[in-house]
Short mmCIF file of C-alpha atoms in Angstrom, two decimals:
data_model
loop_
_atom_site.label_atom_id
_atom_site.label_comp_id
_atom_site.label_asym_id
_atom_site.label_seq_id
_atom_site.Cartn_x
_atom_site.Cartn_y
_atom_site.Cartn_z
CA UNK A 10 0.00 0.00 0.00
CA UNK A 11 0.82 3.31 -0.84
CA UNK A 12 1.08 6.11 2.29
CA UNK A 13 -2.42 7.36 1.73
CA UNK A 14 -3.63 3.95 1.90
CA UNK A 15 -1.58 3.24 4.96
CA UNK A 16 -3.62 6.10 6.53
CA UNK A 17 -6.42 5.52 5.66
CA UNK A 18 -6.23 1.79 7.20
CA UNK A 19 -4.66 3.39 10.29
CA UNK A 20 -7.60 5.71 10.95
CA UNK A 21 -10.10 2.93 10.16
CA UNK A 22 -8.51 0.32 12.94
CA UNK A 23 -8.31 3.41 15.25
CA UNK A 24 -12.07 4.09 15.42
CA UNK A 25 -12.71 0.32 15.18
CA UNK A 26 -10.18 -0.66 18.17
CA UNK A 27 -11.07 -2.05 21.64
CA UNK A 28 -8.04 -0.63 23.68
CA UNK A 29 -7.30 -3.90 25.83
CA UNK A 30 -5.52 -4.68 29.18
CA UNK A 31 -6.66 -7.87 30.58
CA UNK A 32 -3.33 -9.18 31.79
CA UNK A 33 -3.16 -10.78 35.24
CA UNK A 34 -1.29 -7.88 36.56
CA UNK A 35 -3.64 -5.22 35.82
CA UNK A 36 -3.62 -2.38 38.35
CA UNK A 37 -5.75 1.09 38.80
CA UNK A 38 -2.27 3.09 37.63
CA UNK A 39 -2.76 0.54 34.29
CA UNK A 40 -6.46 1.13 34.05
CA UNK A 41 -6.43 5.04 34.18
CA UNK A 42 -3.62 5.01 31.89
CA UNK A 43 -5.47 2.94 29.24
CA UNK A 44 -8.29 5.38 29.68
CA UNK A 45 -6.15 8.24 29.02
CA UNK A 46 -4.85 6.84 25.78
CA UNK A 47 -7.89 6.02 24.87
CA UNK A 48 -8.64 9.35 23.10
CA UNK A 49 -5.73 10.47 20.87
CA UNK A 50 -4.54 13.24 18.55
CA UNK A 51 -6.41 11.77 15.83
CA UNK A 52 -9.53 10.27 17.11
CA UNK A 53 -10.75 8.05 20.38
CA UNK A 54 -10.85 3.96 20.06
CA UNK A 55 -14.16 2.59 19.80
CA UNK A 56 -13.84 1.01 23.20
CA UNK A 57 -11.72 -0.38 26.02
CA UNK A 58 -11.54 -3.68 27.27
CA UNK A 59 -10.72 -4.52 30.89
CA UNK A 60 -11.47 -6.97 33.87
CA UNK A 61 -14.97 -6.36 35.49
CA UNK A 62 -13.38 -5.35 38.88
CA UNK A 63 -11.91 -1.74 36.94
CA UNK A 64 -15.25 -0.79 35.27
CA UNK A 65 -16.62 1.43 38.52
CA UNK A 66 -13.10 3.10 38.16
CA UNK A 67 -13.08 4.06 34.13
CA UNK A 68 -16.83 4.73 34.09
CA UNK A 69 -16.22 8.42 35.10
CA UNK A 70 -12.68 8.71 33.54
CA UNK A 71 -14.46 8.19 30.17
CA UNK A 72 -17.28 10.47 31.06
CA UNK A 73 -17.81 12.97 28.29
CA UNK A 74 -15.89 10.78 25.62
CA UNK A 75 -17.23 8.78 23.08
CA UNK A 76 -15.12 5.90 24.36
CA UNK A 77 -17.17 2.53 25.44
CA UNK A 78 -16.62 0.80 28.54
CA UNK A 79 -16.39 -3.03 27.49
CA UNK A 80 -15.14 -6.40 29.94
CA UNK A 81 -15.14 -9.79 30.12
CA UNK A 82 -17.79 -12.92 31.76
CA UNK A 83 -17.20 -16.53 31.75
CA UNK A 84 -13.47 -15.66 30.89
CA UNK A 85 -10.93 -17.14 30.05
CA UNK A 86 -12.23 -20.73 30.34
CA UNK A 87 -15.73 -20.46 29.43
CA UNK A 88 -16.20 -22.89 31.85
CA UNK A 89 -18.21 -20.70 34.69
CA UNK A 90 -21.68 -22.05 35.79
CA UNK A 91 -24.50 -19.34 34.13
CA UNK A 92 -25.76 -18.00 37.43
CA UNK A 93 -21.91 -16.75 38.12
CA UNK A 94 -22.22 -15.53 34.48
CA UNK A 95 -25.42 -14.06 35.39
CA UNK A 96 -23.95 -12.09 38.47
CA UNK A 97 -20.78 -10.95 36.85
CA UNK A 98 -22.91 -9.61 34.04
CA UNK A 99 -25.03 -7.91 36.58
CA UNK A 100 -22.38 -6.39 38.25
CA UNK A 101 -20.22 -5.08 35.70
CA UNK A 102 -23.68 -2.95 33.64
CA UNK A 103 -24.49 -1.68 37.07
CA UNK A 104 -20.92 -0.01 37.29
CA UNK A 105 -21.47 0.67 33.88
CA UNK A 106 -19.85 -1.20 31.21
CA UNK A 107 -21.55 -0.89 28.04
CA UNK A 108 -20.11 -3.98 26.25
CA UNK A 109 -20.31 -7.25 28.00
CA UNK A 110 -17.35 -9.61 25.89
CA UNK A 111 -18.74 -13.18 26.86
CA UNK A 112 -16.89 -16.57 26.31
CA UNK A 113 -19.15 -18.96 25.02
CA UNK A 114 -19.15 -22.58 26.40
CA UNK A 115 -16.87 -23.30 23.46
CA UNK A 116 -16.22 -27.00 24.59
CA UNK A 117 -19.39 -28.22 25.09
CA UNK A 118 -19.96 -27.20 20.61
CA UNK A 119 -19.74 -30.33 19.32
CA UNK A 120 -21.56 -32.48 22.44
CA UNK A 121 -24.01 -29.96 23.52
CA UNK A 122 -24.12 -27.08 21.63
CA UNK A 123 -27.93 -26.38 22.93
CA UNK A 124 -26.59 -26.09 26.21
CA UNK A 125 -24.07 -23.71 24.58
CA UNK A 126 -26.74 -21.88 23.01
CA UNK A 127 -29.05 -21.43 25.37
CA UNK A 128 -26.30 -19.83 27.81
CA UNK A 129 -25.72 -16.75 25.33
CA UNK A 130 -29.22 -16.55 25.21
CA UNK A 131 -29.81 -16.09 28.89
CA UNK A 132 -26.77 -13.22 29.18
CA UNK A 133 -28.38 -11.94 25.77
CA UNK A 134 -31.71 -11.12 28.06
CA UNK A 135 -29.36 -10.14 30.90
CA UNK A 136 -27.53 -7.45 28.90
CA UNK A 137 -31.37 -6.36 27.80
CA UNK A 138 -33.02 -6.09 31.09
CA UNK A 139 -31.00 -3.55 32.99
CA UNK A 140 -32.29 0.30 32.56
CA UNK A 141 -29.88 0.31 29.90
CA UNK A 142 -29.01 -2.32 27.73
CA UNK A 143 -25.09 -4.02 26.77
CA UNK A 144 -23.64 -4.82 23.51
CA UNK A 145 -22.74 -8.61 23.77
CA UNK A 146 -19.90 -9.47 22.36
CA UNK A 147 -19.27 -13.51 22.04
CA UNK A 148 -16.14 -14.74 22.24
CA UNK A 149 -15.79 -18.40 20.35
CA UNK A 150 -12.07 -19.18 21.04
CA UNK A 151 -11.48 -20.26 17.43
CA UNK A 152 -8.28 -21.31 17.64
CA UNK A 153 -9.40 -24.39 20.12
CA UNK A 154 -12.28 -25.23 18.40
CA UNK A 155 -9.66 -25.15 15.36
CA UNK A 156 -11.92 -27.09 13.08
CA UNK A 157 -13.64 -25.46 10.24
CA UNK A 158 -17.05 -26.88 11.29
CA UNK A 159 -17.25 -26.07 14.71
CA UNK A 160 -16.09 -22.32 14.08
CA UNK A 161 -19.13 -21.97 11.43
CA UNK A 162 -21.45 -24.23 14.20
CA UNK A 163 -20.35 -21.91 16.77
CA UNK A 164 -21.05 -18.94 14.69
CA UNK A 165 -24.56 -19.64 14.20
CA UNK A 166 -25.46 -20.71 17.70
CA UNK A 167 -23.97 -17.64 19.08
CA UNK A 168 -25.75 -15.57 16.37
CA UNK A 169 -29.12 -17.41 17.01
CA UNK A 170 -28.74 -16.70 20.78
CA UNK A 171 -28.65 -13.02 20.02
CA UNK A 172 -25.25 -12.33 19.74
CA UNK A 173 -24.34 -8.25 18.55
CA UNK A 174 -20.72 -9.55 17.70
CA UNK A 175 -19.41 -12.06 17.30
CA UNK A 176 -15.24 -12.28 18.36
CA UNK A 177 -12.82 -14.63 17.50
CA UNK A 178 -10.83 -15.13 20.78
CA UNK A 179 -9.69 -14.37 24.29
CA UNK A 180 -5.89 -13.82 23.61
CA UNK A 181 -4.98 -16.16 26.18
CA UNK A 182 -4.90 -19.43 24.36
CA UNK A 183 -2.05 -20.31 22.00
CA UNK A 184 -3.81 -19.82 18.66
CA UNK A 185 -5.85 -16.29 18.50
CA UNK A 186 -7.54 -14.69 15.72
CA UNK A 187 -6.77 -16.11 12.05
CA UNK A 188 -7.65 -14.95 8.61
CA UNK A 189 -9.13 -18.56 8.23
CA UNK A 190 -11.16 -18.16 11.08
CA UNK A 191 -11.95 -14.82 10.27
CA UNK A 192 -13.22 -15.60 7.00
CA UNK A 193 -15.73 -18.41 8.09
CA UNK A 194 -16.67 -16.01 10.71
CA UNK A 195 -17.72 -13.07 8.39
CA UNK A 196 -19.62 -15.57 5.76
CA UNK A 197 -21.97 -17.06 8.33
CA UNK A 198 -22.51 -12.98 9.41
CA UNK A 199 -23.09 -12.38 5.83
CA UNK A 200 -25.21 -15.68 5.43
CA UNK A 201 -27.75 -14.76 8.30
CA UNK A 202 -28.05 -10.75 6.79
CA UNK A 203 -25.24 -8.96 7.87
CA UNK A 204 -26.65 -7.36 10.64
CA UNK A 205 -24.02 -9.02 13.37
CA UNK A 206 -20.64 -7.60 14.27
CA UNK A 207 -17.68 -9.02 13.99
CA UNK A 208 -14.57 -9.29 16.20
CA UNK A 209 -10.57 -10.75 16.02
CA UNK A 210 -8.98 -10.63 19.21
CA UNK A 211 -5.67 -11.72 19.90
CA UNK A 212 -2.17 -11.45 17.93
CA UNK A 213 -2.94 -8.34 15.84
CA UNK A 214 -0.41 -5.92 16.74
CA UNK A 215 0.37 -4.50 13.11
CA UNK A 216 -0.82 -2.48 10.21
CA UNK A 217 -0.65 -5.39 7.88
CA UNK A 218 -2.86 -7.34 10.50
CA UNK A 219 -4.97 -4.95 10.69
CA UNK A 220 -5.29 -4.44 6.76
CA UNK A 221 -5.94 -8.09 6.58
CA UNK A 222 -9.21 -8.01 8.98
CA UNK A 223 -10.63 -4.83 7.11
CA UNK A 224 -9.68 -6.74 3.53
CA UNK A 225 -11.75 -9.64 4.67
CA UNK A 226 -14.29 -7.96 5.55
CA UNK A 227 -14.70 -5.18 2.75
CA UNK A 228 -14.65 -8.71 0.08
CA UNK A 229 -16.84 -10.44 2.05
CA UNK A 230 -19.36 -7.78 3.65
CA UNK A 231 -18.94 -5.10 1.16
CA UNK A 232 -16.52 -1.51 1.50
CA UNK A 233 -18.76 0.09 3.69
CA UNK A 234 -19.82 -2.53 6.64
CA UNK A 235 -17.13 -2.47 8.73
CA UNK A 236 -17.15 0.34 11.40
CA UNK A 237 -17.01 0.70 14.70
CA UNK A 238 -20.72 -0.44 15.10
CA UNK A 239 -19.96 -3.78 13.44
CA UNK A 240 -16.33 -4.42 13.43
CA UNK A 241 -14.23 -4.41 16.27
CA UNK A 242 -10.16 -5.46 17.09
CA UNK A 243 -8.97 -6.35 20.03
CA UNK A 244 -5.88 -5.77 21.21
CA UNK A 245 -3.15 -4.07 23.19
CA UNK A 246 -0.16 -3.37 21.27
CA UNK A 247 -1.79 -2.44 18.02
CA UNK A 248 -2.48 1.12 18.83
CA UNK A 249 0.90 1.90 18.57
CA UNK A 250 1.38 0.63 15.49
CA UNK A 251 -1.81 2.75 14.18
CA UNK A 252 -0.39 6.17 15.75
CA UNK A 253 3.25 5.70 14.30
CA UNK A 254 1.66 5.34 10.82
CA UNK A 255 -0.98 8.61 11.87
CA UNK A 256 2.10 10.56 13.13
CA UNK A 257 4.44 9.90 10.63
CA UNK A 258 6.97 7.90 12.57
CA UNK A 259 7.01 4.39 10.67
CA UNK A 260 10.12 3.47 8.38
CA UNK A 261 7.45 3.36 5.48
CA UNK A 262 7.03 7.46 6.13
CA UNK A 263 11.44 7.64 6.45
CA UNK A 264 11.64 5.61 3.34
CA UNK A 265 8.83 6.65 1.47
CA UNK A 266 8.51 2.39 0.75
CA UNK A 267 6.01 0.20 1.97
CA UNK A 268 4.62 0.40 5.18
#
């Protein structure tokens, strides 16, 4: 890609990023700082990401910004029984998270996947009957459900539950977000009407990452689908990436080559 195109794609990710810290070690210093970058010189994220026990704290650091407050239930493991699920769900929209990022019951796909099913759909009314509603996010941890099958299977019962996105992974599993998975991922959105989000988490810390995402879903979705209210990374690292290219400071911009 040219430099204008390398800009453009940079200022596309930005609006379409969920800022993310959910490492173990997470403190209040890390959360306020994360809120802080959060709007930049050139535009705020879509969203953060963080652990439900840090939501009270960034609800009124984000006050007055267009940046959502999103976090996690039934994560990593997906293994939690639904009235935890239930609670934490609770808990985190009544310290006012606006995105709840849920990990479906990805193991129980191919055995059980009603059981699977109707879990989303019981945090899908959760995140509806508060005095204001959540986006739910679904996490299907694609890279251990690795087969083809099972990623479109998943894909559908999450989107039948009620699912407003639907996200590729948790980042703490050894394979993340792929362009394979991706691509399944955005057909069975574009299958059932196109009115789903879409998410890749995990592993996408460049520009050509993030190109890649947006490519897939511009050929699949069509050029003007993917925005922040149906396209989403996650990720950490990648916002650096996206300001050096906004800023000017990438080898691409001292080279006038490439990226």
């Amino acid at each position: 890609m040219n430099i204008v195109d390398c800009r453009a794609v940079a200022m596309r990710a930005l609006a379409c990023l969920d800022l993310t810290n959910l490492d173990a070690t997470c403190t209040p210093a890390d959360v306020a700082a994360l809120c802080a970058r959060a709007t930049t010189a050139h535009g705020p994220v879509a969203a953060i990401c963080i652990w439900p026990r840090f939501v009270a704290q960034a609800r009124p650091l984000l006050t007055g910004t267009p940046v959502r407050i999103a976090t996690v239930v039934n994560f990593p493991d997906g293994e939690s029984a639904i009235d935890a699920i239930l609670d934490e769900t609770d808990r985190a929209m009544v310290d006012g998270a606006d995105e709840i990022d849920m990990v479906i019951a990805y193991r129980r796909i191919a055995t059980d996947p009603a059981e699977a099913e109707a879990q989303v759909a019981r945090v899908r009314a959760a995140t509806q009957g508060a005095t204001r509603g959540a986006t739910l996010k679904v996490i299907l941890e694609t890279g251990e459900l690795e087969d083809p099958a099972l990623i479109r299977s998943a894909s559908g019962i999450a989107i039948r539950a009620g699912a407003d996105f639907i996200k590729t992974s948790t980042g703490k599993v050894t394979v993340n977000a792929t362009p394979e998975a991706a691509r399944i991922m955005l057909s069975v959105i574009a299958e059932t009407g196109g009115k789903v989000g879409f998410k890749a988490a995990g592993g996408i810390r460049t520009l050509d990452d993030a190109a890649t995402y947006l490519g897939l879903a511009d050929e699949i979705l069509g050029a003007d689908w993917a925005r922040p209210e149906t396209f989403r990374f996650g990720a950490s690292g990648l916002l650096d990436a996206l300001l050096a290219e906004l800023d000017g400071r990438t080898a691409a911009r001292e080279t006038g080559t490439g990226y």
